mmCIF file of C-alpha atoms in Angstrom:
data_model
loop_
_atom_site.group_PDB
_atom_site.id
_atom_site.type_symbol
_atom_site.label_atom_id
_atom_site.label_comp_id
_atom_site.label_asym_id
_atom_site.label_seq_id
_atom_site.Cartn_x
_atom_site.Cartn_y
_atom_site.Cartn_z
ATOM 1 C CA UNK A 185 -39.404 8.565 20.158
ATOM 2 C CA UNK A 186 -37.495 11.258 19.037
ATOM 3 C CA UNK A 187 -36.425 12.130 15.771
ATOM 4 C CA UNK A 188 -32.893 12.352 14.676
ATOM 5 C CA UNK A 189 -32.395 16.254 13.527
ATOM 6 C CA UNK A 190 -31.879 15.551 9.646
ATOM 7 C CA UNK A 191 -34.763 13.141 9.358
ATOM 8 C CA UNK A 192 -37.209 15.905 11.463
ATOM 9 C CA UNK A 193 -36.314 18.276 9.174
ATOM 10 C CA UNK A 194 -36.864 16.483 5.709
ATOM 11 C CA UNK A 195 -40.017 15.802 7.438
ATOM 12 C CA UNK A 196 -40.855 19.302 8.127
ATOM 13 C CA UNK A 197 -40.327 20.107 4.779
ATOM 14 C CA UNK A 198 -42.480 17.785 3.087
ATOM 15 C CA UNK A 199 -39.299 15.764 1.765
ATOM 16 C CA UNK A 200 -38.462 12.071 1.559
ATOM 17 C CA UNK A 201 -36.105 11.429 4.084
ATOM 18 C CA UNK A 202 -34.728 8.290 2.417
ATOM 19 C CA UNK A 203 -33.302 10.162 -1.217
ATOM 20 C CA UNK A 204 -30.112 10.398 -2.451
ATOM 21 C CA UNK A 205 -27.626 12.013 0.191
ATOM 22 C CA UNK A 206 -29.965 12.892 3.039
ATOM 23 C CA UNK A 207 -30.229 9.423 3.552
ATOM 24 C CA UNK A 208 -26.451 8.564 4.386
ATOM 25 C CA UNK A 209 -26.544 11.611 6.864
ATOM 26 C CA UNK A 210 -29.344 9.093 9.262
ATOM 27 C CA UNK A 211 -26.253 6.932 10.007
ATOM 28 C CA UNK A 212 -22.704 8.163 11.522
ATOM 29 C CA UNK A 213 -20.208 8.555 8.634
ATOM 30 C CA UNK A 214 -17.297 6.681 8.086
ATOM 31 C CA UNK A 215 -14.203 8.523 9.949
ATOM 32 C CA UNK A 216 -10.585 7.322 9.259
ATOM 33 C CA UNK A 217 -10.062 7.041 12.830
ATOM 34 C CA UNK A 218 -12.282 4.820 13.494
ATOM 35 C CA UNK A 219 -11.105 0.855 13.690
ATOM 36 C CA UNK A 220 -12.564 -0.222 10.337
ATOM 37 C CA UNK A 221 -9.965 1.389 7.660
ATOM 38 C CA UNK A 222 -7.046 0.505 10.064
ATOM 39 C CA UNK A 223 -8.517 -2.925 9.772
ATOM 40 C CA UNK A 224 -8.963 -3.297 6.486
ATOM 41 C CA UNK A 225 -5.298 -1.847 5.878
ATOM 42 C CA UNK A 226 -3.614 -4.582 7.842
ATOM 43 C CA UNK A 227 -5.654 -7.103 6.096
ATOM 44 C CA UNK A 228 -5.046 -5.813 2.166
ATOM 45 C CA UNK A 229 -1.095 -5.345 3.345
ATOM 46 C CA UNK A 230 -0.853 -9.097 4.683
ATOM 47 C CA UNK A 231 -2.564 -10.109 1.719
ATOM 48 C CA UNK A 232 -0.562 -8.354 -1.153
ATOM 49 C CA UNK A 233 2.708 -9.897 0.573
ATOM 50 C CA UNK A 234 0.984 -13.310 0.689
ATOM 51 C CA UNK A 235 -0.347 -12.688 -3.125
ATOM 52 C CA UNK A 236 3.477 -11.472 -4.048
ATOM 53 C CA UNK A 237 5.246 -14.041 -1.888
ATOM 54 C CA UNK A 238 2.831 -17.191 -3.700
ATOM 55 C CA UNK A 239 3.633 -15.726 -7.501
ATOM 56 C CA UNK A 240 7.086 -15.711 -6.873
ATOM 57 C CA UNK A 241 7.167 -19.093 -5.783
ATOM 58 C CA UNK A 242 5.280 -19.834 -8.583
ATOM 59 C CA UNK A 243 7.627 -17.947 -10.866
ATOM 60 C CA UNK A 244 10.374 -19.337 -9.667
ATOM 61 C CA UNK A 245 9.099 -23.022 -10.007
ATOM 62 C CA UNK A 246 7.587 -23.070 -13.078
ATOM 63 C CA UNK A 247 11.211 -21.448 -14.243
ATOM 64 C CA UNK A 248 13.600 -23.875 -12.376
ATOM 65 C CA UNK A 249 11.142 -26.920 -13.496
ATOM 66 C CA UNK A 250 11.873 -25.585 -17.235
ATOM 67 C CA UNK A 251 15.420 -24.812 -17.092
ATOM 68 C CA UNK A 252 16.059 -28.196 -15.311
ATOM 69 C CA UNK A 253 13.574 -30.404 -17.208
ATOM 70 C CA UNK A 254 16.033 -30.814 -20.452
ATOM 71 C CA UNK A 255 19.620 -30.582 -18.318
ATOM 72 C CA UNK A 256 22.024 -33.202 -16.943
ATOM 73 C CA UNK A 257 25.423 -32.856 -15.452
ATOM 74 C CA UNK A 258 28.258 -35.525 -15.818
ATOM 75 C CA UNK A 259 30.442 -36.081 -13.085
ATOM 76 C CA UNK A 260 33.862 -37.847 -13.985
ATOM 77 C CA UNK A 261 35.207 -39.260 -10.409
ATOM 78 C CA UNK A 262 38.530 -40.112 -10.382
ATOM 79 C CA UNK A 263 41.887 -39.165 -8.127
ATOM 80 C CA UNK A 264 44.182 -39.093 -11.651
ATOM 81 C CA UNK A 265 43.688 -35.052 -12.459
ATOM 82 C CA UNK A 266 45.144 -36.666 -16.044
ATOM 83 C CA UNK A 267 42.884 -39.202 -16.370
ATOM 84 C CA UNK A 268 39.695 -36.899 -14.778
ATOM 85 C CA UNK A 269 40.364 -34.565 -17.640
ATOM 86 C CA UNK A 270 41.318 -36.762 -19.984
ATOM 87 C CA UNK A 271 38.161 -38.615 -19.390
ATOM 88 C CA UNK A 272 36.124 -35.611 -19.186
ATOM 89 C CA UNK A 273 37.501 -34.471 -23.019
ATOM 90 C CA UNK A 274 35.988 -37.710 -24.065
ATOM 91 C CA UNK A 275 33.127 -37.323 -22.523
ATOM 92 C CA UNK A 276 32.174 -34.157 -24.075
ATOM 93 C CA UNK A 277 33.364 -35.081 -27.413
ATOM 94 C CA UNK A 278 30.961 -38.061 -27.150
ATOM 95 C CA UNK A 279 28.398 -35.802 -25.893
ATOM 96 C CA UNK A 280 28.544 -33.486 -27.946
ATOM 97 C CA UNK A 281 27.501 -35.776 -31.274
ATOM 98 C CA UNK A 282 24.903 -36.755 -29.840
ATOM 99 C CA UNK A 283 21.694 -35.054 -32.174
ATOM 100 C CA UNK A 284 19.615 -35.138 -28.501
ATOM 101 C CA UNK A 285 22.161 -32.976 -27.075
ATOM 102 C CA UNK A 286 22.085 -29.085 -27.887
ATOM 103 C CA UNK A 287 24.912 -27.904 -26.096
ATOM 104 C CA UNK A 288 27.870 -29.265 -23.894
ATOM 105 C CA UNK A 289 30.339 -27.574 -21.558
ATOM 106 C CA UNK A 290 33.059 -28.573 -19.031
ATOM 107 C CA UNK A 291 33.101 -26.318 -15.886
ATOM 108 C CA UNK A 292 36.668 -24.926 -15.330
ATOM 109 C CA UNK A 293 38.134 -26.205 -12.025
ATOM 110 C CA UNK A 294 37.899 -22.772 -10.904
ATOM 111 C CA UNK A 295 34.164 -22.578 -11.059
ATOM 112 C CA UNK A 296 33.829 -25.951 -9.655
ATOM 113 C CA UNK A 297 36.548 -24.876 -5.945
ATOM 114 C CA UNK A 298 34.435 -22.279 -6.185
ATOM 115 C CA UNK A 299 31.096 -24.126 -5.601
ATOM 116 C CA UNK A 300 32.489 -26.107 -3.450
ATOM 117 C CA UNK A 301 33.813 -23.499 -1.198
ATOM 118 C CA UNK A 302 31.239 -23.417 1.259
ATOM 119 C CA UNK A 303 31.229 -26.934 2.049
ATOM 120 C CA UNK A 304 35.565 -27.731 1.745
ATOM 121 C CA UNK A 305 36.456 -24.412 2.531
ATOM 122 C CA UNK A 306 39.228 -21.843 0.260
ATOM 123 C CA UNK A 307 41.719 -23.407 -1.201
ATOM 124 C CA UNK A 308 40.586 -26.812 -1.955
ATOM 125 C CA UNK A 309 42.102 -29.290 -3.917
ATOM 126 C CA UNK A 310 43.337 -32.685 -5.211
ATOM 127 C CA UNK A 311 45.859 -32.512 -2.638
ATOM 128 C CA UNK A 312 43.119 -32.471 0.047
ATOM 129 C CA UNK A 313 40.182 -33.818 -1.844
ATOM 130 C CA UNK A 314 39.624 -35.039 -5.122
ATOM 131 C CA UNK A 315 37.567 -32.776 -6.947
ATOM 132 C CA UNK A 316 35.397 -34.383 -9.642
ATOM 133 C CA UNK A 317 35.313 -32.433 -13.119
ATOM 134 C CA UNK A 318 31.636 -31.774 -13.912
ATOM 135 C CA UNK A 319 30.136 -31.141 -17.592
ATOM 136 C CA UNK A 320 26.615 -29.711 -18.219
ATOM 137 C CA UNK A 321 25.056 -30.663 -20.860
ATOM 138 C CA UNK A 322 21.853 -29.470 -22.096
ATOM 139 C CA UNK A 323 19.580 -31.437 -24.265
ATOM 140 C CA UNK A 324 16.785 -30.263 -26.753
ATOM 141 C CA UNK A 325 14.227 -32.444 -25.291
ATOM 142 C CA UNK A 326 13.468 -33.864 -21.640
ATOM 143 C CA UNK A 327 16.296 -35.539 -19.258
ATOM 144 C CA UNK A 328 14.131 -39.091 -19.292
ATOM 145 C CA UNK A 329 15.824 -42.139 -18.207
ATOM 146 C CA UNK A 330 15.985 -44.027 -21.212
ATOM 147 C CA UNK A 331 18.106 -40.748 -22.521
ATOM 148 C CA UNK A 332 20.476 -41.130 -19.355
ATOM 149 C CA UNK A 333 20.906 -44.915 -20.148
ATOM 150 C CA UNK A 334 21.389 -44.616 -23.436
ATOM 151 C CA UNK A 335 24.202 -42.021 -23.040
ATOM 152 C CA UNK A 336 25.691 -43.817 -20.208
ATOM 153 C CA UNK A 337 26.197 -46.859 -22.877
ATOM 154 C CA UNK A 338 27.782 -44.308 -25.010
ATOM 155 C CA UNK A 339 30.578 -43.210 -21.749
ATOM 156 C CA UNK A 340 31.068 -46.745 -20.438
ATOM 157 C CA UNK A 341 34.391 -47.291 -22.863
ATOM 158 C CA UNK A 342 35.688 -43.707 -23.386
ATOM 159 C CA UNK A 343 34.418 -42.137 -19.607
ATOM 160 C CA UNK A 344 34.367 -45.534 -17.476
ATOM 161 C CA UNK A 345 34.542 -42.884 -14.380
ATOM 162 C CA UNK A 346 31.422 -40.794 -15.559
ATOM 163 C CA UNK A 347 27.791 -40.370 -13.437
ATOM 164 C CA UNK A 348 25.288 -38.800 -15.564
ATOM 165 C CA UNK A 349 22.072 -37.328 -13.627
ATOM 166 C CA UNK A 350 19.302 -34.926 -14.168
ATOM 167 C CA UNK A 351 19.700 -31.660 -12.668
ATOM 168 C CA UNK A 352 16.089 -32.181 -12.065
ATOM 169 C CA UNK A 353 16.231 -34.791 -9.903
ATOM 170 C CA UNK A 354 18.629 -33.058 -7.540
ATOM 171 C CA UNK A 355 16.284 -30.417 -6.958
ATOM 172 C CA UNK A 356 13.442 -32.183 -6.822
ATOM 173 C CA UNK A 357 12.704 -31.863 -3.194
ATOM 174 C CA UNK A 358 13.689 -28.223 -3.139
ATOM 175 C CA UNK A 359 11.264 -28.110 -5.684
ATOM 176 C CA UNK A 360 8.433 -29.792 -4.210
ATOM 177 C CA UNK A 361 9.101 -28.007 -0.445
ATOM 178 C CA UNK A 362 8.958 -24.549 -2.591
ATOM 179 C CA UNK A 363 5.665 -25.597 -4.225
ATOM 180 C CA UNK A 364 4.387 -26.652 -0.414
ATOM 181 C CA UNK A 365 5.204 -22.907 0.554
ATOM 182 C CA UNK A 366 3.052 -21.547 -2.867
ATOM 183 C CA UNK A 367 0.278 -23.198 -2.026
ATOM 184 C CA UNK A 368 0.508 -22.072 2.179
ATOM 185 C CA UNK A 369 0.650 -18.836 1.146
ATOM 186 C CA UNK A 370 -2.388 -19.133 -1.382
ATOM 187 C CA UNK A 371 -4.244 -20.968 1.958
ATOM 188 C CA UNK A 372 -2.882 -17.678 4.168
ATOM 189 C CA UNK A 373 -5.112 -15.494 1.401
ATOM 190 C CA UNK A 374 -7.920 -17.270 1.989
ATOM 191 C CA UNK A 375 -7.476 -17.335 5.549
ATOM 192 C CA UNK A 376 -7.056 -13.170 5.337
ATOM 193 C CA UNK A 377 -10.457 -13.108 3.106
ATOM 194 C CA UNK A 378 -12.197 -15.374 5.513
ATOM 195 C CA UNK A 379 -10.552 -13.158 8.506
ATOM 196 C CA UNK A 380 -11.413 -9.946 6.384
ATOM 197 C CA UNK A 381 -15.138 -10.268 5.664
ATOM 198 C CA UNK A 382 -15.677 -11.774 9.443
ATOM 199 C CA UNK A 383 -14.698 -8.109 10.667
ATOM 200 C CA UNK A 384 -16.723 -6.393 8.644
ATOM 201 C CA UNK A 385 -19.782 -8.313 9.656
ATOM 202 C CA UNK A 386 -18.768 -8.016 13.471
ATOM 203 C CA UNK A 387 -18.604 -4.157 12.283
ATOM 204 C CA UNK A 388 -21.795 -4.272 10.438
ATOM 205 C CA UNK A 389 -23.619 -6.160 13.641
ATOM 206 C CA UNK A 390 -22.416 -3.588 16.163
ATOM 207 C CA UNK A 391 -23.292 -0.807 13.915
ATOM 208 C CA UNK A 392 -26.749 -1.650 13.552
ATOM 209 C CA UNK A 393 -27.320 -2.163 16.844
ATOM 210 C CA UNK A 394 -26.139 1.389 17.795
ATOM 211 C CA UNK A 395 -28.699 2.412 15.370
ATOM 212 C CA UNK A 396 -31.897 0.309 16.447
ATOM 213 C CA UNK A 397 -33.531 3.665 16.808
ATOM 214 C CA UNK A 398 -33.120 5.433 13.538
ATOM 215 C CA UNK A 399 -33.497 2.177 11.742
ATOM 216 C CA UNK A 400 -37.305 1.853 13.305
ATOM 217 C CA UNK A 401 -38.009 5.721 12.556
ATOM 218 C CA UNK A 402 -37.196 4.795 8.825
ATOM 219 C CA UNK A 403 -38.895 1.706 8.792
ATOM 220 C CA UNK A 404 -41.898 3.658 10.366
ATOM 221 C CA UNK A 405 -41.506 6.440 7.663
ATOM 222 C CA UNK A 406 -41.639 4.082 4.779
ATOM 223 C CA UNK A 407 -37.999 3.175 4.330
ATOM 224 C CA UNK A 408 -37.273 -0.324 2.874
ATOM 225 C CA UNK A 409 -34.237 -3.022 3.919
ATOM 226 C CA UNK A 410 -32.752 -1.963 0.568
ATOM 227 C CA UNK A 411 -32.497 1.455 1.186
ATOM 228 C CA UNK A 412 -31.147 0.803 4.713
ATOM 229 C CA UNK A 413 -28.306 -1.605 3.446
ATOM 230 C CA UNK A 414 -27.061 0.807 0.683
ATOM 231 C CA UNK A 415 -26.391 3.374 3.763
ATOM 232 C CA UNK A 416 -24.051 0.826 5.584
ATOM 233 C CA UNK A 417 -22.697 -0.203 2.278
ATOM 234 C CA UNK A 418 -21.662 3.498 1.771
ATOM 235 C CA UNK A 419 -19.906 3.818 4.870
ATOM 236 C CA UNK A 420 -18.243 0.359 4.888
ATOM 237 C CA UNK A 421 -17.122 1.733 1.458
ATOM 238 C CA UNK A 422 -15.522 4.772 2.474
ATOM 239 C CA UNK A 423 -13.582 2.342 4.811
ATOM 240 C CA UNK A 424 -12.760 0.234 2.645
ATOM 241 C CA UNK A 425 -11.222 2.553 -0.188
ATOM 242 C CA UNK A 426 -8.932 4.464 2.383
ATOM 243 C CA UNK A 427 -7.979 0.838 3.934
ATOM 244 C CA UNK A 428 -7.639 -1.246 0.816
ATOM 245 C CA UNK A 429 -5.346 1.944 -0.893
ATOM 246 C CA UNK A 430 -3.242 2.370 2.696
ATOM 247 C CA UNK A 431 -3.150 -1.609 2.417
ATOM 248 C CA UNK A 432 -2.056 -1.241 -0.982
ATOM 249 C CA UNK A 433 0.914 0.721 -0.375
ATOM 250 C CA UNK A 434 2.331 -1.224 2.613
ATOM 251 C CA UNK A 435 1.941 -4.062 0.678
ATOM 252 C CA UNK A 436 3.766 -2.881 -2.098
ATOM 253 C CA UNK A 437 6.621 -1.437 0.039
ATOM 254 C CA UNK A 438 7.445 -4.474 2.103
ATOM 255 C CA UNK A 439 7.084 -6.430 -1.337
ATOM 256 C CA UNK A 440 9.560 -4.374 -2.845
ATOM 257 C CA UNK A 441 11.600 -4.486 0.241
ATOM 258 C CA UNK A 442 11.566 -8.628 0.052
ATOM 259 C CA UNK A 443 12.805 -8.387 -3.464
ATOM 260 C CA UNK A 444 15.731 -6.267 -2.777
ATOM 261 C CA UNK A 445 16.927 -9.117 0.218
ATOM 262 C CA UNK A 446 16.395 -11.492 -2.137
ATOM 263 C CA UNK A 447 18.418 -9.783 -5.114
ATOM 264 C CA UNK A 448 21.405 -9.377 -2.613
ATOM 265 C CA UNK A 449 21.857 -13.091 -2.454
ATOM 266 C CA UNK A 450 22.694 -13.127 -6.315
ATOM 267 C CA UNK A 451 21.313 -16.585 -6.609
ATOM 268 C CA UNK A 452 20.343 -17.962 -9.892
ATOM 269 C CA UNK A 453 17.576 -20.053 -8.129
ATOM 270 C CA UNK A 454 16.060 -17.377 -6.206
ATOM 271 C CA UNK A 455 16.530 -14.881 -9.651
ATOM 272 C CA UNK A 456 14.041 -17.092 -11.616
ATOM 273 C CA UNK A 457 11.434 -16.132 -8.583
ATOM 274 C CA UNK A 458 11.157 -12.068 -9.787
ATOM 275 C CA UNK A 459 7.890 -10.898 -10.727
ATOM 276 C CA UNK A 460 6.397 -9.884 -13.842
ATOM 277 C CA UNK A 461 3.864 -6.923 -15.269
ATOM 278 C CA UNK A 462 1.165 -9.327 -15.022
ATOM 279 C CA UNK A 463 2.220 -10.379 -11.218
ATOM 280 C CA UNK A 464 2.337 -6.542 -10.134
ATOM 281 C CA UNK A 465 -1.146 -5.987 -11.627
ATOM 282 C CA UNK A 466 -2.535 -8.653 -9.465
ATOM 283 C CA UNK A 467 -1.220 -7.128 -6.661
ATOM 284 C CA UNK A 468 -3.267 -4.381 -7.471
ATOM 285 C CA UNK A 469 -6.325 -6.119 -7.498
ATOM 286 C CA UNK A 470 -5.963 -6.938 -3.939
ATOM 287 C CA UNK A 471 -7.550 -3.739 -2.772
ATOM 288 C CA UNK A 472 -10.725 -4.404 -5.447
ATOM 289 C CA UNK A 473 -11.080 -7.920 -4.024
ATOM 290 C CA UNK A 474 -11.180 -6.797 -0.638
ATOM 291 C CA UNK A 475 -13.493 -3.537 -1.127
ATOM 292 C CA UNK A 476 -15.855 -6.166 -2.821
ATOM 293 C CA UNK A 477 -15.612 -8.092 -0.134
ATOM 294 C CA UNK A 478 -16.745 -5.682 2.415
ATOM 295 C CA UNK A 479 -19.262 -4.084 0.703
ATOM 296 C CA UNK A 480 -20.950 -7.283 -0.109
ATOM 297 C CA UNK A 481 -20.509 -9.129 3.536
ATOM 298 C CA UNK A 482 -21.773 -5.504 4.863
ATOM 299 C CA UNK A 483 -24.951 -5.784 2.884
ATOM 300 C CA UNK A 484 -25.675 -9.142 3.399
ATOM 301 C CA UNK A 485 -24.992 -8.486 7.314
ATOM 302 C CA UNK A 486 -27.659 -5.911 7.101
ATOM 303 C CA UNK A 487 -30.206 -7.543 5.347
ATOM 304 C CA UNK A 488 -29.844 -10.320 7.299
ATOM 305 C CA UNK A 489 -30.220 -9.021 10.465
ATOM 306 C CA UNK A 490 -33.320 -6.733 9.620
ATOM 307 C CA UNK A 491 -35.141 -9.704 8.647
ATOM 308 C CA UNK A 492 -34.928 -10.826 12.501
ATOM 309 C CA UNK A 493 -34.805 -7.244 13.829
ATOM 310 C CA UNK A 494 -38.386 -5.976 12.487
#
């Protein structure tokens, strides 16, 4: 069987072919054309969106959940605009003794046409529709139901009009559906990981079949299932680094790119969903995870399959 040039000539020479550098040269080097950083790219890019898409679903329900957890909002429903304000006056007077509440405010009318603008249309009111005059109130502790009774007791003379709720319980199933979507996106990483590693062992398989020949020579020569893995682990790590920092920035752009759609819709909901320093480093573990994850399913490929090889 012939010798492959650089292990003839360590040979020759009276060297161990299986030291330091010589012994990465017995194996084809890692090119960035080849399919494997490409690969890896895709993979790290898909994952940092999925990574960035899950924290700011988590950021923006842990936030919402907060902000909501200790809010109510009265309604007072009446067709009298005299006796809806009048009523609503009261209400927030009442209200706003109360030692549970920290702060109460009456929405001007303005604010409230204006909600409801994209469900009446411009220019609504009384004369069309009735418009209900709305007063947030924020408590220092929890909106619990024995707090929403208890103030409901207080309205039922002064505010006989007024519904009390907890913001919380209006968007609890936008709240719930959002936390759905966190943990999809969380399943879509592993799915990548899973997706990830299963490439790099198809990679690893065909690459040590290519080299049946070189891998006996070294095995014949003294070379050990170690030594042979740490030269596939080299190359699968030169792949790797160029894919998972390529990965990196694609990720990071489309990210980015996400964000700014999202800013545009000047949402208060969607604002509590930004991400943090802590968020963006995370990110930028991605690429780590996945060049761990290569290098590792690489070497455990190898060591595997020389086991049943020889």
């Amino acid at each position: 069987m012939k010798r492959p040039p650089v292990l003839a000539r360590a040979v020759e020479r009276g060297l161990s072919p299986f030291r330091g550098k010589r012994a990465a040269h017995l194996l084809p080097r890692a090119r960035l054309g080849g399919p494997m950083p490409w690969v890896i790219a895709i993979m790290v890019a898909i994952t940092v969106l999925a990574t960035g898409g899950g924290l700011a679903l988590s950021n923006l329900v842990a936030r919402a959940s907060g902000d909501l957890a200790g809010s109510a909002t009265v309604q007072i429903i009446d067709a009298d605009p005299q006796t809806r304000a009048a009523q609503a006056e009261a209400a927030a007077a009442i209200l706003g003794a109360d030692p549970a509440v920290a702060s109460v405010g009456i929405l001007p009318e303005e604010r409230v046409e204006a909600l409801l603008e994209p469900w009446l249309g411009a220019g609504a009111s009384d004369d069309a529709l009735p418009i209900p005059a709305l007063i947030d109130v924020r408590l220092r502790g929890e909106a619990d139901q024995a707090t929403l009774d208890r103030f409901r007791d207080l309205l039922a003379e002064d505010a006989p009009d007024a519904r009390i709720d907890a913001q919380s319980d209006w968007l609890a199933p936008v709240l719930s559906a959002l936390s759905t979507l966190r943990w999809m996106a969380f399943g879509v990483i592993l799915l990548l990981a899973f997706t990830g590693a299963a490439a790099v062992w198809l990679a690893a398989r065909n690459a040590l079949d290519a080299n049946r020949d070189t891998i006996e020579i070294v095995h014949l020569l003294g070379g050990n299932d170690d030594q042979i893995a740490r030269i596939f682990q080299r190359s699968i790590l030169l792949d790797a680094v160029v894919g998972g920092l390529l990965g990196l920035v694609l990720g990071f752009a489309a990210v980015l790119l996400m964000g700014a759609q999202f800013a545009v819709l000047d949402s208060g909901l969607v604002a509590g969903g930004g991400l943090d320093t802590g968020d963006w480093l995370v990110l930028g573990l991605v690429p780590l995870f996945a060049i761990a994850i290569a290098v590792y399913t690489a070497r455990m490929t190898v060591l595997s399959s020389l086991g049943k090889m020889l």
